[in-house]
Amino acid sequence: MDTKDPKFLAFWTKCIRESSHWSQEALAAASGLDVRTIQRIEAGHTVSVTTRRALARGLGYDNPDVFEDPEFIKGVHALFEGMRKVQDEEVQKQFPDHMRVNVARVTSGEGLARVAYEANAYLFHADEAIADEAKEIAASIFDFLRDLGELGDDSSFAERLGYQRSLGELLEQLEALGAACYNAFRATKMVGANWANKTPIPLTVGYLTVVPIEKVLTEMMVPRRLS
């Protein structure tokens, strides 16, 4: 968390202002700034060092350079870590059979193909909020990746490039319809209930989700156990 990041400054300013029951006009007066500047800060726009110092005084800090103070930064990190732990605990209570995994935006056909090349099992999902036409393209991508995974290492390098180009074209169509792809991978082990040999087998699970393009993901909840 960068305390000089305009997005953090916007969040922090609004939190303190609203918890103190101040209007934007009141904060502007306390800071010696105009209301338009306060609005720009809370909208996440970049502001000058002078403005940040004036804002710090208006928010009640004795140190006008508080946003660059190592102790303040340390405290902010501790606060957000505490909030994250509380949130994680609540999520685990609600979804005890699920876990968080980090996700990454897929921006190319090669990125989509990774799911087929690197995973032994797959979990695909399309958000209900995307358009019907986008759902159809997402389904085509899911089917494509399943077929590609079944080919294994039998494809030549030239064939793989062709597959990746085709997947890239589908991804472009999907994004043109206002949807985005995110993928994730999880290394786990599997033991069959009826297996005579109970030695766990290493397994990589690939996840691919399609969501509205304005919905930015950093992680998602996935089942702990494979069905």
PDB file of C-alpha atoms in Angstrom:
ATOM      1  CA  MET A   1       0.000   0.000   0.000  1.00  0.00           C
ATOM      2  CA  ASP A   2       1.608   3.243  -1.173  1.00  0.00           C
ATOM      3  CA  THR A   3       0.336   6.073   1.045  1.00  0.00           C
ATOM      4  CA  LYS A   4       1.280   8.590  -1.669  1.00  0.00           C
ATOM      5  CA  ASP A   5      -0.877   6.789  -4.225  1.00  0.00           C
ATOM      6  CA  PRO A   6      -3.802   9.061  -5.245  1.00  0.00           C
ATOM      7  CA  LYS A   7      -6.206   6.139  -4.782  1.00  0.00           C
ATOM      8  CA  PHE A   8      -5.070   5.639  -1.191  1.00  0.00           C
ATOM      9  CA  LEU A   9      -5.293   9.362  -0.499  1.00  0.00           C
ATOM     10  CA  ALA A  10      -8.831   9.357  -1.902  1.00  0.00           C
ATOM     11  CA  PHE A  11      -9.851   6.407   0.275  1.00  0.00           C
ATOM     12  CA  TRP A  12      -8.194   7.746   3.438  1.00  0.00           C
ATOM     13  CA  THR A  13      -9.557  11.276   3.031  1.00  0.00           C
ATOM     14  CA  LYS A  14     -13.104  10.099   2.473  1.00  0.00           C
ATOM     15  CA  CYS A  15     -12.959   7.625   5.390  1.00  0.00           C
ATOM     16  CA  ILE A  16     -11.763  10.250   7.877  1.00  0.00           C
ATOM     17  CA  ARG A  17     -14.109  12.938   6.551  1.00  0.00           C
ATOM     18  CA  GLU A  18     -17.203  10.742   6.677  1.00  0.00           C
ATOM     19  CA  SER A  19     -16.349   9.153  10.048  1.00  0.00           C
ATOM     20  CA  SER A  20     -15.932  12.691  11.413  1.00  0.00           C
ATOM     21  CA  HIS A  21     -19.263  13.723   9.834  1.00  0.00           C
ATOM     22  CA  TRP A  22     -17.618  16.520   7.852  1.00  0.00           C
ATOM     23  CA  SER A  23     -18.878  17.819   4.555  1.00  0.00           C
ATOM     24  CA  GLN A  24     -16.444  18.397   1.718  1.00  0.00           C
ATOM     25  CA  GLU A  25     -16.959  22.114   2.305  1.00  0.00           C
ATOM     26  CA  ALA A  26     -15.941  21.764   5.974  1.00  0.00           C
ATOM     27  CA  LEU A  27     -12.781  19.825   5.092  1.00  0.00           C
ATOM     28  CA  ALA A  28     -11.924  22.360   2.402  1.00  0.00           C
ATOM     29  CA  ALA A  29     -12.220  25.185   4.931  1.00  0.00           C
ATOM     30  CA  ALA A  30     -10.105  23.337   7.516  1.00  0.00           C
ATOM     31  CA  SER A  31      -7.434  22.594   4.902  1.00  0.00           C
ATOM     32  CA  GLY A  32      -7.374  26.002   3.276  1.00  0.00           C
ATOM     33  CA  LEU A  33      -8.292  24.363  -0.037  1.00  0.00           C
ATOM     34  CA  ASP A  34     -11.287  24.860  -2.289  1.00  0.00           C
ATOM     35  CA  VAL A  35     -14.097  22.324  -2.513  1.00  0.00           C
ATOM     36  CA  ARG A  36     -13.154  21.391  -6.067  1.00  0.00           C
ATOM     37  CA  THR A  37      -9.708  20.295  -4.856  1.00  0.00           C
ATOM     38  CA  ILE A  38     -11.244  18.080  -2.157  1.00  0.00           C
ATOM     39  CA  GLN A  39     -13.504  16.552  -4.815  1.00  0.00           C
ATOM     40  CA  ARG A  40     -10.477  15.866  -7.030  1.00  0.00           C
ATOM     41  CA  ILE A  41      -8.627  14.238  -4.134  1.00  0.00           C
ATOM     42  CA  GLU A  42     -11.570  11.973  -3.308  1.00  0.00           C
ATOM     43  CA  ALA A  43     -11.925  11.092  -6.994  1.00  0.00           C
ATOM     44  CA  GLY A  44      -8.348   9.766  -6.981  1.00  0.00           C
ATOM     45  CA  HIS A  45      -6.645  12.508  -8.982  1.00  0.00           C
ATOM     46  CA  THR A  46      -2.969  13.309  -8.471  1.00  0.00           C
ATOM     47  CA  VAL A  47      -2.291  16.418  -6.374  1.00  0.00           C
ATOM     48  CA  SER A  48       0.826  18.360  -5.465  1.00  0.00           C
ATOM     49  CA  VAL A  49       2.946  17.956  -2.324  1.00  0.00           C
ATOM     50  CA  THR A  50       1.684  21.344  -1.143  1.00  0.00           C
ATOM     51  CA  THR A  51      -1.915  20.167  -1.448  1.00  0.00           C
ATOM     52  CA  ARG A  52      -1.154  16.927   0.417  1.00  0.00           C
ATOM     53  CA  ARG A  53       0.407  18.935   3.245  1.00  0.00           C
ATOM     54  CA  ALA A  54      -2.604  21.247   3.457  1.00  0.00           C
ATOM     55  CA  LEU A  55      -4.913  18.227   3.452  1.00  0.00           C
ATOM     56  CA  ALA A  56      -2.929  16.582   6.270  1.00  0.00           C
ATOM     57  CA  ARG A  57      -3.387  19.671   8.437  1.00  0.00           C
ATOM     58  CA  GLY A  58      -7.069  19.821   7.558  1.00  0.00           C
ATOM     59  CA  LEU A  59      -7.494  16.159   8.581  1.00  0.00           C
ATOM     60  CA  GLY A  60      -6.010  16.968  11.974  1.00  0.00           C
ATOM     61  CA  TYR A  61      -2.443  15.695  11.632  1.00  0.00           C
ATOM     62  CA  ASP A  62       0.289  17.725  13.359  1.00  0.00           C
ATOM     63  CA  ASN A  63       2.862  16.501  10.834  1.00  0.00           C
ATOM     64  CA  PRO A  64       2.085  17.976   7.385  1.00  0.00           C
ATOM     65  CA  ASP A  65       4.266  15.266   5.806  1.00  0.00           C
ATOM     66  CA  VAL A  66       2.428  12.462   7.586  1.00  0.00           C
ATOM     67  CA  PHE A  67       1.652  10.605   4.350  1.00  0.00           C
ATOM     68  CA  GLU A  68       5.414  10.098   3.867  1.00  0.00           C
ATOM     69  CA  ASP A  69       6.072   9.276   7.554  1.00  0.00           C
ATOM     70  CA  PRO A  70       7.399   5.674   7.989  1.00  0.00           C
ATOM     71  CA  GLU A  71       5.434   5.215  11.234  1.00  0.00           C
ATOM     72  CA  PHE A  72       2.198   6.324   9.574  1.00  0.00           C
ATOM     73  CA  ILE A  73       2.851   3.978   6.652  1.00  0.00           C
ATOM     74  CA  LYS A  74       3.579   1.119   9.075  1.00  0.00           C
ATOM     75  CA  GLY A  75       0.333   1.819  10.902  1.00  0.00           C
ATOM     76  CA  VAL A  76      -1.672   1.859   7.673  1.00  0.00           C
ATOM     77  CA  HIS A  77      -0.214  -1.501   6.647  1.00  0.00           C
ATOM     78  CA  ALA A  78      -1.088  -2.949  10.063  1.00  0.00           C
ATOM     79  CA  LEU A  79      -4.636  -1.597   9.798  1.00  0.00           C
ATOM     80  CA  PHE A  80      -5.217  -3.096   6.369  1.00  0.00           C
ATOM     81  CA  GLU A  81      -3.653  -6.402   7.409  1.00  0.00           C
ATOM     82  CA  GLY A  82      -6.011  -6.532  10.363  1.00  0.00           C
ATOM     83  CA  MET A  83      -8.986  -5.743   8.144  1.00  0.00           C
ATOM     84  CA  ARG A  84      -7.901  -8.461   5.727  1.00  0.00           C
ATOM     85  CA  LYS A  85      -7.663 -11.051   8.521  1.00  0.00           C
ATOM     86  CA  VAL A  86     -11.130 -10.177   9.790  1.00  0.00           C
ATOM     87  CA  GLN A  87     -12.502 -10.385   6.256  1.00  0.00           C
ATOM     88  CA  ASP A  88     -10.785 -13.739   5.686  1.00  0.00           C
ATOM     89  CA  GLU A  89     -12.237 -15.124   8.903  1.00  0.00           C
ATOM     90  CA  GLU A  90     -15.742 -14.030   7.919  1.00  0.00           C
ATOM     91  CA  VAL A  91     -15.355 -15.529   4.445  1.00  0.00           C
ATOM     92  CA  GLN A  92     -14.114 -18.816   5.890  1.00  0.00           C
ATOM     93  CA  LYS A  93     -17.120 -18.939   8.215  1.00  0.00           C
ATOM     94  CA  GLN A  94     -19.471 -18.406   5.279  1.00  0.00           C
ATOM     95  CA  PHE A  95     -17.609 -20.678   2.849  1.00  0.00           C
ATOM     96  CA  PRO A  96     -15.685 -23.284   4.884  1.00  0.00           C
ATOM     97  CA  ASP A  97     -15.312 -25.540   1.852  1.00  0.00           C
ATOM     98  CA  HIS A  98     -13.673 -22.841  -0.283  1.00  0.00           C
ATOM     99  CA  MET A  99     -10.314 -21.091  -0.391  1.00  0.00           C
ATOM    100  CA  ARG A 100      -8.827 -17.972  -2.009  1.00  0.00           C
ATOM    101  CA  VAL A 101      -6.517 -18.138  -5.031  1.00  0.00           C
ATOM    102  CA  ASN A 102      -4.773 -15.245  -6.746  1.00  0.00           C
ATOM    103  CA  VAL A 103      -5.835 -14.565 -10.323  1.00  0.00           C
ATOM    104  CA  ALA A 104      -4.262 -12.777 -13.284  1.00  0.00           C
ATOM    105  CA  ARG A 105      -5.909 -11.091 -16.269  1.00  0.00           C
ATOM    106  CA  VAL A 106      -5.484 -13.098 -19.468  1.00  0.00           C
ATOM    107  CA  THR A 107      -4.420 -10.840 -22.320  1.00  0.00           C
ATOM    108  CA  SER A 108      -3.430 -13.260 -25.077  1.00  0.00           C
ATOM    109  CA  GLY A 109      -4.193 -16.579 -26.700  1.00  0.00           C
ATOM    110  CA  GLU A 110      -0.975 -17.905 -25.209  1.00  0.00           C
ATOM    111  CA  GLY A 111      -2.258 -16.983 -21.751  1.00  0.00           C
ATOM    112  CA  LEU A 112      -5.466 -18.896 -22.373  1.00  0.00           C
ATOM    113  CA  ALA A 113      -3.556 -21.916 -23.685  1.00  0.00           C
ATOM    114  CA  ARG A 114      -1.554 -22.065 -20.439  1.00  0.00           C
ATOM    115  CA  VAL A 115      -4.645 -23.438 -18.713  1.00  0.00           C
ATOM    116  CA  ALA A 116      -4.675 -26.436 -21.040  1.00  0.00           C
ATOM    117  CA  TYR A 117      -0.898 -26.920 -21.117  1.00  0.00           C
ATOM    118  CA  GLU A 118      -0.148 -26.567 -17.409  1.00  0.00           C
ATOM    119  CA  ALA A 119      -3.233 -27.947 -15.642  1.00  0.00           C
ATOM    120  CA  ASN A 120      -4.376 -31.545 -15.148  1.00  0.00           C
ATOM    121  CA  ALA A 121      -7.898 -30.525 -14.170  1.00  0.00           C
ATOM    122  CA  TYR A 122      -9.998 -27.469 -14.994  1.00  0.00           C
ATOM    123  CA  LEU A 123     -12.746 -25.355 -13.521  1.00  0.00           C
ATOM    124  CA  PHE A 124     -14.420 -22.894 -15.893  1.00  0.00           C
ATOM    125  CA  HIS A 125     -16.910 -20.182 -14.997  1.00  0.00           C
ATOM    126  CA  ALA A 126     -18.799 -17.419 -16.835  1.00  0.00           C
ATOM    127  CA  ASP A 127     -20.359 -14.600 -14.836  1.00  0.00           C
ATOM    128  CA  GLU A 128     -24.133 -14.299 -15.235  1.00  0.00           C
ATOM    129  CA  ALA A 129     -23.730 -10.544 -15.791  1.00  0.00           C
ATOM    130  CA  ILE A 130     -21.965 -10.863 -19.164  1.00  0.00           C
ATOM    131  CA  ALA A 131     -23.953 -10.684 -22.407  1.00  0.00           C
ATOM    132  CA  ASP A 132     -25.434 -13.855 -23.900  1.00  0.00           C
ATOM    133  CA  GLU A 133     -23.184 -13.566 -26.951  1.00  0.00           C
ATOM    134  CA  ALA A 134     -20.176 -13.282 -24.641  1.00  0.00           C
ATOM    135  CA  LYS A 135     -21.330 -16.427 -22.817  1.00  0.00           C
ATOM    136  CA  GLU A 136     -21.382 -18.303 -26.122  1.00  0.00           C
ATOM    137  CA  ILE A 137     -17.822 -17.220 -26.913  1.00  0.00           C
ATOM    138  CA  ALA A 138     -16.745 -18.118 -23.366  1.00  0.00           C
ATOM    139  CA  ALA A 139     -18.254 -21.588 -23.860  1.00  0.00           C
ATOM    140  CA  SER A 140     -16.291 -21.937 -27.119  1.00  0.00           C
ATOM    141  CA  ILE A 141     -13.084 -21.041 -25.268  1.00  0.00           C
ATOM    142  CA  PHE A 142     -13.838 -23.556 -22.517  1.00  0.00           C
ATOM    143  CA  ASP A 143     -14.500 -26.335 -25.071  1.00  0.00           C
ATOM    144  CA  PHE A 144     -11.371 -25.367 -27.014  1.00  0.00           C
ATOM    145  CA  LEU A 145      -9.220 -25.609 -23.877  1.00  0.00           C
ATOM    146  CA  ARG A 146     -10.668 -28.992 -22.894  1.00  0.00           C
ATOM    147  CA  ASP A 147      -9.890 -30.368 -26.362  1.00  0.00           C
ATOM    148  CA  LEU A 148      -6.428 -28.818 -26.260  1.00  0.00           C
ATOM    149  CA  GLY A 149      -5.748 -30.394 -22.880  1.00  0.00           C
ATOM    150  CA  GLU A 150      -6.692 -33.834 -24.205  1.00  0.00           C
ATOM    151  CA  LEU A 151      -4.115 -33.491 -26.989  1.00  0.00           C
ATOM    152  CA  GLY A 152      -1.372 -33.246 -24.396  1.00  0.00           C
ATOM    153  CA  ASP A 153       2.097 -33.133 -25.934  1.00  0.00           C
ATOM    154  CA  ASP A 154       0.968 -34.599 -29.250  1.00  0.00           C
ATOM    155  CA  SER A 155       0.740 -31.180 -30.936  1.00  0.00           C
ATOM    156  CA  SER A 156       3.657 -29.782 -32.923  1.00  0.00           C
ATOM    157  CA  PHE A 157       5.035 -26.317 -32.175  1.00  0.00           C
ATOM    158  CA  ALA A 158       3.430 -24.994 -35.347  1.00  0.00           C
ATOM    159  CA  GLU A 159       0.064 -26.441 -34.354  1.00  0.00           C
ATOM    160  CA  ARG A 160       0.342 -24.897 -30.895  1.00  0.00           C
ATOM    161  CA  LEU A 161       0.971 -21.479 -32.414  1.00  0.00           C
ATOM    162  CA  GLY A 162      -2.130 -21.944 -34.539  1.00  0.00           C
ATOM    163  CA  TYR A 163      -4.212 -22.871 -31.493  1.00  0.00           C
ATOM    164  CA  GLN A 164      -2.940 -19.846 -29.604  1.00  0.00           C
ATOM    165  CA  ARG A 165      -3.814 -17.541 -32.506  1.00  0.00           C
ATOM    166  CA  SER A 166      -7.342 -18.968 -32.607  1.00  0.00           C
ATOM    167  CA  LEU A 167      -7.728 -18.520 -28.868  1.00  0.00           C
ATOM    168  CA  GLY A 168      -6.412 -14.967 -29.191  1.00  0.00           C
ATOM    169  CA  GLU A 169      -9.090 -14.188 -31.765  1.00  0.00           C
ATOM    170  CA  LEU A 170     -11.795 -15.565 -29.448  1.00  0.00           C
ATOM    171  CA  LEU A 171     -10.404 -13.470 -26.606  1.00  0.00           C
ATOM    172  CA  GLU A 172     -10.562 -10.336 -28.768  1.00  0.00           C
ATOM    173  CA  GLN A 173     -14.195 -11.071 -29.603  1.00  0.00           C
ATOM    174  CA  LEU A 174     -14.950 -11.597 -25.923  1.00  0.00           C
ATOM    175  CA  GLU A 175     -13.344  -8.312 -24.885  1.00  0.00           C
ATOM    176  CA  ALA A 176     -15.181  -6.463 -27.676  1.00  0.00           C
ATOM    177  CA  LEU A 177     -18.389  -7.658 -26.003  1.00  0.00           C
ATOM    178  CA  GLY A 178     -17.330  -6.183 -22.655  1.00  0.00           C
ATOM    179  CA  ALA A 179     -15.951  -9.293 -20.946  1.00  0.00           C
ATOM    180  CA  ALA A 180     -12.534 -10.221 -19.582  1.00  0.00           C
ATOM    181  CA  CYS A 181     -10.785 -13.500 -18.688  1.00  0.00           C
ATOM    182  CA  TYR A 182      -8.846 -14.255 -15.517  1.00  0.00           C
ATOM    183  CA  ASN A 183      -6.927 -17.430 -14.784  1.00  0.00           C
ATOM    184  CA  ALA A 184      -5.380 -19.055 -11.742  1.00  0.00           C
ATOM    185  CA  PHE A 185      -3.505 -22.231 -10.885  1.00  0.00           C
ATOM    186  CA  ARG A 186      -3.377 -24.319  -7.714  1.00  0.00           C
ATOM    187  CA  ALA A 187      -1.064 -27.196  -6.939  1.00  0.00           C
ATOM    188  CA  THR A 188      -2.742 -29.880  -4.841  1.00  0.00           C
ATOM    189  CA  LYS A 189      -2.820 -33.657  -4.363  1.00  0.00           C
ATOM    190  CA  MET A 190      -5.564 -36.157  -4.993  1.00  0.00           C
ATOM    191  CA  VAL A 191      -6.402 -39.532  -3.491  1.00  0.00           C
ATOM    192  CA  GLY A 192      -9.307 -41.610  -4.787  1.00  0.00           C
ATOM    193  CA  ALA A 193     -11.712 -42.929  -2.142  1.00  0.00           C
ATOM    194  CA  ASN A 194     -11.671 -46.401  -3.739  1.00  0.00           C
ATOM    195  CA  TRP A 195      -7.998 -46.512  -4.679  1.00  0.00           C
ATOM    196  CA  ALA A 196      -6.053 -49.455  -3.289  1.00  0.00           C
ATOM    197  CA  ASN A 197      -2.883 -47.367  -3.344  1.00  0.00           C
ATOM    198  CA  LYS A 198      -3.518 -44.306  -1.163  1.00  0.00           C
ATOM    199  CA  THR A 199      -0.375 -42.485  -2.268  1.00  0.00           C
ATOM    200  CA  PRO A 200      -1.454 -38.912  -3.157  1.00  0.00           C
ATOM    201  CA  ILE A 201      -0.982 -37.924  -6.801  1.00  0.00           C
ATOM    202  CA  PRO A 202       0.246 -34.350  -7.497  1.00  0.00           C
ATOM    203  CA  LEU A 203      -2.301 -32.347  -9.457  1.00  0.00           C
ATOM    204  CA  THR A 204      -2.421 -28.850 -10.915  1.00  0.00           C
ATOM    205  CA  VAL A 205      -5.881 -27.318 -11.145  1.00  0.00           C
ATOM    206  CA  GLY A 206      -6.449 -24.547 -13.667  1.00  0.00           C
ATOM    207  CA  TYR A 207      -9.213 -21.991 -13.176  1.00  0.00           C
ATOM    208  CA  LEU A 208     -10.615 -19.685 -15.827  1.00  0.00           C
ATOM    209  CA  THR A 209     -13.380 -17.183 -15.148  1.00  0.00           C
ATOM    210  CA  VAL A 210     -15.031 -14.698 -17.505  1.00  0.00           C
ATOM    211  CA  VAL A 211     -16.446 -11.542 -15.941  1.00  0.00           C
ATOM    212  CA  PRO A 212     -17.635  -8.076 -17.049  1.00  0.00           C
ATOM    213  CA  ILE A 213     -14.575  -6.136 -18.207  1.00  0.00           C
ATOM    214  CA  GLU A 214     -15.103  -3.396 -15.611  1.00  0.00           C
ATOM    215  CA  LYS A 215     -14.916  -5.983 -12.798  1.00  0.00           C
ATOM    216  CA  VAL A 216     -11.245  -6.124 -11.811  1.00  0.00           C
ATOM    217  CA  LEU A 217     -10.221  -9.297  -9.949  1.00  0.00           C
ATOM    218  CA  THR A 218      -7.143 -10.043  -7.874  1.00  0.00           C
ATOM    219  CA  GLU A 219      -8.398 -13.283  -6.342  1.00  0.00           C
ATOM    220  CA  MET A 220     -11.386 -15.602  -6.282  1.00  0.00           C
ATOM    221  CA  MET A 221     -12.896 -18.310  -4.103  1.00  0.00           C
ATOM    222  CA  VAL A 222     -12.587 -21.891  -5.320  1.00  0.00           C
ATOM    223  CA  PRO A 223     -13.641 -25.279  -3.847  1.00  0.00           C
ATOM    224  CA  ARG A 224     -11.036 -26.875  -1.583  1.00  0.00           C
ATOM    225  CA  ARG A 225     -11.944 -30.364  -2.720  1.00  0.00           C
ATOM    226  CA  LEU A 226     -12.228 -31.629  -6.269  1.00  0.00           C
ATOM    227  CA  SER A 227     -15.526 -33.307  -7.029  1.00  0.00           C
TER     228      SER A 227
END
